[in-house]
């Protein structure tokens, strides 16, 4: 046992006299925290001073929004809650967007948010802000430290809620509460929170088993919860027993291995037609570790694929997600691993025969092959200078099997849902349904910090890159060999597509001009490569992998080859009532 572990064991056995800062840091150590993201500030400098000695690395970023995106990615890969911190007021409010994204992604996270000092709260002092009210609707909970003696207790509560509710928790502490003297225990996590919830209600498991036994066309959707619970092997076993196709939930392409013969790909926007056509035929739908989000189950490619009459079995660890968007036949509140294992065990003991359904397996293979060929055909349509789909195809072909890919939001980034395939879990990091620009690059940096052995790529458009490129300095400073694939089409093309389809090609705010991003990267100390054809792109990726340093690949792509609108149902053809705007009315085009 190393010295730090021995010291921790001794400390956990008795009440200790500490400063509040020491109590916070020791509680973080008990939780296994070894890195924190943010920008230094005077509000928490007393705690910050302890981190190097404690063995906790502080990762400074250029903008606090990046900090929570990094922590989000770190958690998705490691399963361990990420921790971020910022100066009271603007430092913390800079994290609003990225914390909201983590909240929608159900990512456990601790946001350490200093507030103004207790003596001046309410006087509109320098950098004063009621952070608790700002974050109230974008976190799972706010834990306010009410007295310096409660700093460790409240932090334990924050971790307990973050893991139980699967999302960020704000730990709100007045800046003067880092100082003083307290007496408290340093507890082990097992003393104040439960890791697993088991398989849930036994009767519900029995109902699920009976439905699956009677199903003619069962289909499985594997989601983030299956990844978090390390349940993918069990999902494979269950799929093989049932001869069921397995789709993955929106932008969780790593939730089932793509090379498995029963994998049919992702659902949701720009997902897989093979997955959608499989779902249409389902009479029983088993959703494992997915909330079945509204956006992630909307029609796509004019295919209204989500089954209306299928009996849905939904397994989720959070009661808030069961039947939230789609009515279920059976809801199982439990751990994805434990519930899937119990269903498998009871199916095996049921006496039912599960012979491979060769006809269904052949149908899956045919649907999958047809869709894969369609993707290649679409990518091979010429573009000026390059079809963005061709670039996505070549990137996916060039990815090492253990690579992590973070995808942003936008025209090309979202189209990557169709092209990115993974055979290992915890490899796909996406902006998901919060859909904010600027996610992918800091997420890829967080991925490197979580798993330095896996190459980390990000797929990002030139618009979103404008919100990210400042962090190239961080990647250089921290020696994080992230490979940024910037799709440069000179426009906000996802929104431009709406102006094409709904506004008669009247472009307002859509076109943007940017510098040579490869040269900008070089000026920041990174490697920069600019490409305008698919042959050079493959070589650029190989060069980036070999360099083992931050690299920006500026990929020039055709700005007229656009994906369908994100939400055709959310826009209407424009009507104008005032005479001065009559020429803008769709009836007058």
XYZ file of C-alpha atoms in Angstrom:
589
model
C 0.000 0.000 0.000
C 1.436 3.374 -0.980
C 2.041 6.058 1.592
C -0.955 8.204 0.530
C -3.318 5.234 0.866
C -1.976 4.443 4.344
C -2.407 8.056 5.414
C -5.957 8.106 4.048
C -6.846 4.906 5.906
C -5.580 6.380 9.178
C -7.420 9.649 8.578
C -10.697 7.856 7.853
C -10.656 6.262 11.307
C -10.733 9.352 13.481
C -11.961 12.910 13.677
C -9.366 15.368 12.468
C -8.642 19.012 13.116
C -8.311 20.666 9.675
C -8.848 23.873 7.810
C -11.955 23.829 5.596
C -9.702 23.854 2.523
C -7.930 20.754 3.821
C -11.256 19.031 4.540
C -12.423 19.707 0.980
C -9.203 18.430 -0.579
C -9.103 15.309 1.588
C -12.709 14.524 0.665
C -11.799 14.888 -3.007
C -8.907 12.472 -2.467
C -11.225 9.990 -0.779
C -13.354 10.130 -3.943
C -10.306 9.327 -6.053
C -10.121 12.766 -7.656
C -6.699 13.410 -9.145
C -7.430 16.347 -11.479
C -9.564 19.510 -11.453
C -10.282 21.846 -14.380
C -10.727 25.614 -14.325
C -8.991 28.980 -14.158
C -7.329 30.083 -10.950
C -9.030 32.716 -8.830
C -8.536 34.395 -5.497
C -11.827 32.986 -4.207
C -10.421 29.464 -3.848
C -6.691 30.102 -3.793
C -6.310 28.704 -0.286
C -7.599 25.362 -1.533
C -5.670 25.647 -4.807
C -2.417 25.948 -2.863
C -2.947 22.450 -1.420
C -3.477 20.614 -4.695
C 0.134 19.922 -5.761
C 1.011 18.464 -2.355
C -2.211 16.436 -2.341
C -1.377 14.980 -5.753
C -4.329 16.604 -7.519
C -3.401 18.188 -10.819
C -5.016 21.507 -11.640
C -5.610 21.808 -15.407
C -5.873 25.491 -16.355
C -7.941 26.333 -19.440
C -8.343 29.519 -21.470
C -12.112 29.767 -20.902
C -14.124 28.160 -18.130
C -16.689 26.740 -20.579
C -13.940 24.401 -21.744
C -13.348 23.192 -18.180
C -16.750 21.536 -17.795
C -16.589 20.074 -21.326
C -13.258 18.489 -20.372
C -14.717 17.170 -17.120
C -17.752 15.851 -19.010
C -15.518 13.852 -21.375
C -13.296 12.666 -18.530
C -16.348 11.226 -16.769
C -17.791 9.579 -19.876
C -14.516 7.703 -20.352
C -13.551 6.896 -16.767
C -16.922 6.735 -15.025
C -15.481 8.980 -12.298
C -17.198 12.321 -11.629
C -15.267 15.263 -13.044
C -14.585 18.319 -10.895
C -14.468 21.941 -12.071
C -13.913 25.201 -10.245
C -13.917 28.901 -11.053
C -13.749 32.355 -9.571
C -16.964 33.499 -7.938
C -19.201 35.423 -10.335
C -17.931 35.480 -13.941
C -15.604 32.496 -13.591
C -18.470 30.258 -12.523
C -21.085 31.753 -14.864
C -18.738 31.135 -17.791
C -19.481 27.441 -17.206
C -23.249 27.741 -17.670
C -23.298 26.350 -21.212
C -20.990 23.410 -20.572
C -22.652 22.462 -17.281
C -26.039 22.582 -19.018
C -24.619 20.277 -21.695
C -23.373 17.833 -19.061
C -26.757 17.969 -17.359
C -28.535 16.974 -20.598
C -25.891 14.272 -21.101
C -26.509 12.845 -17.608
C -22.833 13.210 -16.696
C -21.963 13.197 -12.970
C -19.937 16.312 -12.179
C -19.060 18.480 -9.185
C -19.064 22.221 -9.856
C -17.216 23.927 -7.009
C -18.691 27.409 -7.063
C -17.351 29.957 -4.590
C -19.731 32.802 -3.824
C -19.117 36.256 -2.478
C -18.018 36.366 1.137
C -20.755 36.100 3.782
C -20.021 39.588 5.120
C -20.791 41.247 1.783
C -23.510 39.084 0.201
C -26.309 41.330 -1.030
C -24.216 44.464 -1.406
C -23.534 43.961 -5.158
C -19.845 43.727 -4.425
C -17.085 42.968 -6.897
C -17.902 39.782 -8.855
C -20.971 39.053 -6.756
C -23.558 36.753 -8.301
C -26.125 34.329 -6.911
C -24.652 31.334 -8.714
C -27.110 28.954 -7.064
C -30.091 30.559 -8.795
C -28.239 30.715 -12.126
C -27.474 26.988 -12.045
C -30.739 25.853 -10.450
C -32.322 24.510 -13.646
C -29.170 23.135 -15.285
C -27.917 20.928 -12.462
C -29.427 17.990 -10.628
C -29.071 19.795 -7.312
C -27.442 22.699 -5.535
C -25.719 21.975 -2.238
C -25.084 25.116 -0.219
C -22.409 25.103 2.461
C -24.171 26.705 5.401
C -21.233 26.755 7.835
C -17.472 26.084 7.565
C -17.889 22.976 9.728
C -20.108 21.467 6.993
C -17.683 21.728 4.062
C -16.814 18.005 3.936
C -20.364 16.858 4.702
C -21.820 19.034 1.943
C -19.200 17.865 -0.554
C -20.041 14.249 0.258
C -23.698 15.082 -0.375
C -22.782 16.655 -3.705
C -20.985 13.489 -4.839
C -23.839 11.302 -3.614
C -26.405 13.281 -5.611
C -24.214 13.554 -8.714
C -23.878 9.785 -8.959
C -27.452 8.992 -7.923
C -29.096 11.546 -10.214
C -26.500 11.151 -12.994
C -25.604 14.779 -13.571
C -23.812 17.902 -12.337
C -24.257 19.190 -8.803
C -23.337 22.710 -7.728
C -21.292 22.855 -4.524
C -21.879 26.440 -3.442
C -19.468 27.758 -0.828
C -18.894 31.341 0.366
C -15.315 32.301 -0.324
C -14.564 33.032 3.324
C -15.557 29.461 4.285
C -12.280 28.076 2.921
C -10.572 29.545 5.991
C -10.701 28.687 9.697
C -10.627 25.451 11.647
C -12.978 22.453 11.634
C -13.120 18.971 13.127
C -14.554 16.220 10.967
C -14.088 12.691 9.644
C -12.788 11.861 6.190
C -15.135 9.107 5.104
C -14.855 6.463 2.420
C -17.438 6.823 -0.397
C -19.018 3.513 0.638
C -19.910 5.140 3.965
C -22.144 7.777 2.384
C -23.327 6.600 -1.037
C -24.371 3.394 -2.775
C -22.598 2.420 -6.007
C -25.273 0.167 -7.527
C -29.040 -0.224 -7.460
C -29.262 -3.874 -8.478
C -31.699 -5.220 -11.043
C -34.803 -3.526 -9.683
C -38.226 -5.050 -9.167
C -38.258 -8.831 -9.563
C -41.815 -8.871 -10.881
C -40.894 -6.355 -13.569
C -38.009 -8.598 -14.634
C -40.437 -11.521 -14.935
C -42.782 -9.422 -17.077
C -39.894 -8.433 -19.333
C -38.844 -12.061 -19.716
C -42.374 -13.097 -20.723
C -42.588 -10.322 -23.300
C -39.229 -11.255 -24.814
C -40.115 -14.951 -24.923
C -43.308 -14.186 -26.844
C -41.774 -11.606 -29.191
C -41.567 -12.273 -32.917
C -39.458 -9.237 -33.776
C -37.642 -8.009 -30.657
C -35.246 -5.077 -31.130
C -32.728 -3.745 -28.610
C -31.606 -0.129 -28.213
C -28.361 0.126 -26.256
C -27.612 3.506 -24.681
C -25.138 5.380 -22.562
C -26.353 3.575 -19.455
C -25.178 0.263 -20.908
C -21.749 1.812 -21.428
C -21.605 3.303 -17.937
C -22.587 -0.026 -16.381
C -20.051 -2.002 -18.455
C -22.970 -4.065 -19.745
C -22.051 -4.297 -23.445
C -20.991 -7.963 -23.310
C -24.294 -8.838 -21.669
C -26.202 -6.900 -24.327
C -24.358 -8.967 -26.952
C -25.317 -12.211 -25.198
C -28.944 -11.154 -24.963
C -29.080 -10.042 -28.601
C -27.634 -13.361 -29.745
C -30.109 -15.338 -27.637
C -33.033 -13.358 -29.085
C -31.666 -13.041 -32.664
C -32.432 -9.341 -32.172
C -30.908 -6.409 -34.040
C -29.186 -3.886 -31.777
C -29.410 -0.167 -32.487
C -27.564 2.428 -30.431
C -29.173 5.558 -29.060
C -28.565 8.961 -30.626
C -24.872 9.854 -30.801
C -23.821 6.945 -28.569
C -22.255 4.977 -31.415
C -19.960 3.202 -28.960
C -22.853 1.604 -27.053
C -22.587 -1.603 -29.104
C -19.694 -2.873 -31.265
C -20.257 -1.947 -34.900
C -18.497 -5.082 -36.126
C -21.027 -7.363 -34.426
C -23.265 -9.011 -37.058
C -26.412 -7.871 -35.216
C -25.334 -4.229 -34.913
C -27.514 -2.011 -37.110
C -26.152 1.392 -36.080
C -27.465 4.580 -34.477
C -30.947 6.045 -34.440
C -31.720 9.761 -34.329
C -30.745 12.613 -36.610
C -28.465 11.446 -39.454
C -28.439 7.956 -37.995
C -28.609 4.582 -39.722
C -31.430 3.591 -42.059
C -30.649 -0.020 -41.136
C -31.426 0.791 -37.497
C -34.560 2.726 -38.393
C -35.935 0.027 -40.682
C -35.267 -2.572 -37.976
C -37.116 -0.541 -35.361
C -40.155 -0.091 -37.582
C -40.791 -3.840 -37.474
C -40.386 -4.303 -33.718
C -43.163 -5.835 -31.671
C -41.097 -5.661 -28.467
C -38.498 -2.947 -27.914
C -35.934 -3.414 -25.140
C -34.309 -0.073 -24.266
C -31.234 -0.633 -22.098
C -29.785 2.409 -20.381
C -31.400 5.019 -22.590
C -33.918 7.746 -21.828
C -35.302 7.520 -25.405
C -35.011 11.268 -25.845
C -37.528 13.121 -27.993
C -34.922 14.504 -30.396
C -33.133 11.157 -30.537
C -36.276 9.349 -31.692
C -37.654 11.873 -34.207
C -38.273 10.769 -37.809
C -35.266 11.098 -40.099
C -34.832 10.696 -43.869
C -38.653 10.916 -43.915
C -38.731 7.576 -42.061
C -41.111 7.636 -39.100
C -39.324 4.673 -37.615
C -40.040 4.687 -33.887
C -42.660 1.937 -33.420
C -46.107 3.086 -32.302
C -47.489 -0.286 -31.202
C -44.385 -2.080 -29.919
C -44.353 -3.055 -26.274
C -41.479 -1.139 -24.698
C -39.304 -2.502 -21.888
C -37.174 0.334 -20.536
C -34.258 -0.174 -18.160
C -32.842 2.948 -16.559
C -31.075 3.681 -13.299
C -32.871 7.027 -12.870
C -36.590 7.002 -12.098
C -36.979 10.359 -13.849
C -36.278 8.747 -17.231
C -38.678 5.810 -17.137
C -41.569 6.449 -19.593
C -40.674 10.128 -19.688
C -41.031 10.352 -23.475
C -42.648 7.081 -24.573
C -45.203 4.940 -22.706
C -43.755 1.636 -21.543
C -45.174 -1.820 -21.027
C -42.534 -2.596 -18.395
C -40.317 -0.115 -16.598
C -37.280 -1.481 -14.774
C -35.617 0.903 -12.346
C -32.194 -0.643 -12.044
C -28.602 -0.905 -13.105
C -28.212 -1.769 -16.802
C -25.665 -4.511 -16.064
C -27.595 -6.147 -13.230
C -30.982 -5.966 -14.969
C -29.647 -7.355 -18.250
C -27.819 -10.149 -16.409
C -31.000 -11.061 -14.502
C -33.097 -11.093 -17.681
C -30.534 -13.376 -19.314
C -30.499 -15.715 -16.326
C -34.268 -15.987 -16.182
C -34.544 -16.503 -19.930
C -32.024 -19.350 -19.647
C -34.004 -20.897 -16.784
C -37.386 -20.442 -18.463
C -37.246 -23.645 -20.488
C -37.880 -21.719 -23.708
C -35.875 -22.601 -26.816
C -33.908 -19.820 -28.491
C -32.614 -21.114 -31.796
C -30.889 -18.595 -34.082
C -33.467 -17.015 -36.400
C -31.506 -17.293 -39.639
C -34.070 -15.327 -41.620
C -33.853 -12.350 -39.242
C -30.070 -12.503 -39.142
C -29.905 -12.487 -42.940
C -32.318 -9.564 -43.065
C -30.125 -7.604 -40.612
C -27.040 -8.291 -42.685
C -28.808 -7.180 -45.865
C -30.093 -3.939 -44.302
C -26.666 -3.170 -42.876
C -24.850 -3.847 -46.153
C -27.358 -1.742 -48.098
C -26.928 1.208 -45.725
C -23.138 0.992 -45.693
C -23.095 1.044 -49.479
C -25.432 4.049 -49.541
C -23.049 5.928 -47.243
C -20.137 5.214 -49.583
C -22.164 6.224 -52.645
C -23.186 9.513 -51.025
C -19.573 10.181 -50.040
C -18.312 9.584 -53.552
C -20.437 12.361 -55.061
C -17.856 14.957 -56.179
C -17.584 18.192 -54.212
C -15.740 21.468 -54.607
C -13.162 21.172 -53.222
C -14.255 18.060 -51.281
C -17.525 16.416 -50.309
C -17.757 16.618 -46.481
C -19.179 13.093 -46.446
C -16.063 11.859 -48.249
C -13.931 13.446 -45.558
C -15.991 11.727 -42.845
C -15.694 8.401 -44.661
C -11.909 8.712 -44.937
C -11.539 9.794 -41.311
C -13.547 6.821 -40.071
C -11.488 4.464 -42.231
C -8.254 5.927 -40.853
C -9.199 5.848 -37.157
C -7.301 3.380 -34.983
C -9.695 0.961 -33.305
C -8.920 2.396 -29.855
C -9.298 6.038 -30.879
C -11.687 8.405 -29.095
C -13.719 10.790 -31.249
C -15.487 13.876 -29.925
C -18.053 15.350 -32.291
C -19.434 18.872 -32.131
C -22.787 20.103 -33.411
C -23.505 21.445 -36.877
C -23.909 20.275 -40.442
C -20.893 18.006 -40.803
C -20.452 17.136 -37.139
C -24.002 15.826 -36.991
C -23.625 13.931 -40.261
C -20.780 12.082 -38.552
C -23.506 10.150 -36.685
C -23.942 8.153 -39.886
C -20.242 7.511 -40.493
C -18.558 7.003 -37.124
C -18.273 3.377 -36.029
C -16.760 2.004 -32.833
C -15.980 -1.490 -31.641
C -15.077 -0.477 -28.099
C -17.135 1.397 -25.494
C -16.261 4.835 -24.061
C -14.902 6.057 -27.392
C -17.639 8.366 -28.744
C -18.131 11.767 -27.134
C -20.852 13.891 -28.708
C -22.558 17.194 -27.962
C -25.845 15.240 -27.726
C -29.218 16.911 -27.342
C -28.065 20.162 -25.744
C -26.340 20.707 -29.052
C -23.964 23.526 -28.205
C -21.075 24.569 -30.398
C -17.579 24.405 -28.967
C -17.947 21.056 -27.192
C -15.729 18.729 -29.208
C -12.220 20.144 -28.811
C -12.179 20.540 -25.006
C -13.939 17.164 -24.780
C -11.118 15.586 -26.782
C -8.625 17.203 -24.390
C -10.525 15.707 -21.475
C -10.375 12.340 -23.245
C -6.577 12.489 -23.418
C -6.415 13.299 -19.719
C -8.742 10.389 -18.980
C -6.983 7.865 -21.229
C -3.579 8.979 -22.558
C -3.137 5.649 -24.368
C -5.963 6.330 -26.841
C -5.571 8.825 -29.710
C -8.164 11.597 -29.428
C -9.825 13.245 -32.422
C -12.442 15.946 -32.645
C -14.783 16.614 -35.547
C -15.829 20.255 -35.656
C -17.074 22.805 -38.176
C -15.350 26.103 -38.791
C -18.101 27.999 -36.960
C -17.795 25.944 -33.781
C -14.018 25.994 -34.162
C -14.168 29.753 -33.610
C -15.440 28.925 -30.114
C -12.708 26.343 -29.513
C -9.430 27.302 -31.144
C -8.210 29.323 -28.176
C -7.823 26.006 -26.324
C -5.089 24.932 -28.745
C -2.890 26.951 -26.384
C -4.028 24.721 -23.532
C -3.353 21.561 -25.541
C 0.154 22.794 -26.346
C 0.828 23.886 -22.781
C -0.415 20.586 -21.306
C 1.092 18.462 -24.099
C -2.249 16.945 -25.123
C -1.912 15.429 -28.622
C -5.491 16.117 -29.720
C -6.160 15.915 -33.466
C -8.712 18.518 -34.534
C -10.432 17.806 -37.854
C -11.879 21.207 -38.767
C -14.428 21.091 -41.589
C -13.990 24.453 -43.251
C -16.927 25.391 -45.479
C -17.069 29.118 -44.768
C -20.544 29.100 -43.240
C -22.835 28.095 -40.411
C -24.122 25.382 -42.697
C -26.686 23.699 -40.451
C -28.535 27.004 -40.170
C -27.782 27.869 -43.797
C -29.732 24.756 -44.817
C -32.803 26.249 -43.113
C -32.363 29.423 -45.160
C -32.112 27.299 -48.307
C -35.262 25.306 -47.555
C -37.430 27.914 -45.848
C -36.142 31.345 -46.868
C -35.524 31.092 -50.604
C -31.716 31.166 -50.292
C -31.682 34.487 -48.441
C -28.610 34.199 -46.269
C -28.395 36.417 -43.212
C -25.480 35.780 -40.869
C -24.738 32.401 -42.426
C -21.499 33.067 -44.262
C -18.321 33.464 -42.255
C -14.726 34.162 -43.130
C -11.874 32.543 -41.274
C -8.104 32.447 -41.456
C -5.973 29.507 -42.510
C -6.547 27.445 -39.370
C -3.454 25.335 -40.005
C -1.273 28.434 -39.933
C -3.022 29.702 -36.807
C -2.295 26.363 -35.139
C 1.385 26.623 -36.039
C 1.561 30.107 -34.555
C 0.206 28.646 -31.296
C 2.861 25.927 -31.167
C 0.775 23.083 -32.596
C 1.131 21.206 -35.860
C -1.074 22.530 -38.676
C -2.030 20.747 -41.911
C -4.383 22.027 -44.621
C -6.008 19.594 -47.065
C -8.502 19.934 -49.902
C -8.712 16.388 -51.259
C -9.421 12.948 -49.748
C -6.092 11.426 -50.811
C -4.150 13.971 -48.754
C -6.536 13.647 -45.800
C -5.541 10.048 -45.086
C -1.861 11.046 -45.088
C -2.602 14.045 -42.851
C -4.189 11.778 -40.235
C -1.209 9.411 -40.327
C 1.147 12.394 -39.931
C -0.886 13.699 -36.982
C -0.873 10.322 -35.251
C 2.873 9.959 -35.692
C 3.628 13.463 -34.379
C 2.070 12.840 -30.942
C 1.488 16.580 -30.501
C -1.565 18.821 -30.857
C -2.526 18.963 -34.529
C -5.117 20.952 -36.425
C -6.166 19.559 -39.820
C -7.934 22.324 -41.752
C -10.180 20.400 -44.173
C -11.611 22.479 -47.016
C -15.030 21.095 -47.938
C -17.952 22.003 -50.166
C -20.352 24.399 -48.430
C -23.246 23.557 -50.750
C -23.507 19.853 -49.860
C -25.763 20.168 -46.850
C -27.501 17.735 -44.538
C -31.282 17.917 -43.977
C -32.543 20.430 -41.397
C -32.293 19.342 -37.786
C -35.994 19.975 -37.189
C -38.211 20.229 -40.234
C -41.161 20.277 -37.840
C -39.802 23.322 -35.997
C -39.860 25.803 -38.912
C -42.665 27.074 -41.144
C -42.703 28.665 -44.573
C -42.611 32.437 -43.966
C -45.692 34.606 -44.298
C -45.534 38.415 -44.241
C -48.443 40.747 -43.465
C -46.866 44.178 -43.829
C -46.597 45.468 -47.407
C -42.901 46.372 -47.078
C -42.103 42.698 -46.392
C -44.490 41.201 -48.965
C -41.653 40.121 -51.279
C -40.384 37.859 -48.481
C -43.664 35.933 -48.263
C -43.282 32.394 -49.606
C -46.365 32.859 -51.800
C -44.551 35.596 -53.718
C -41.309 33.756 -54.483
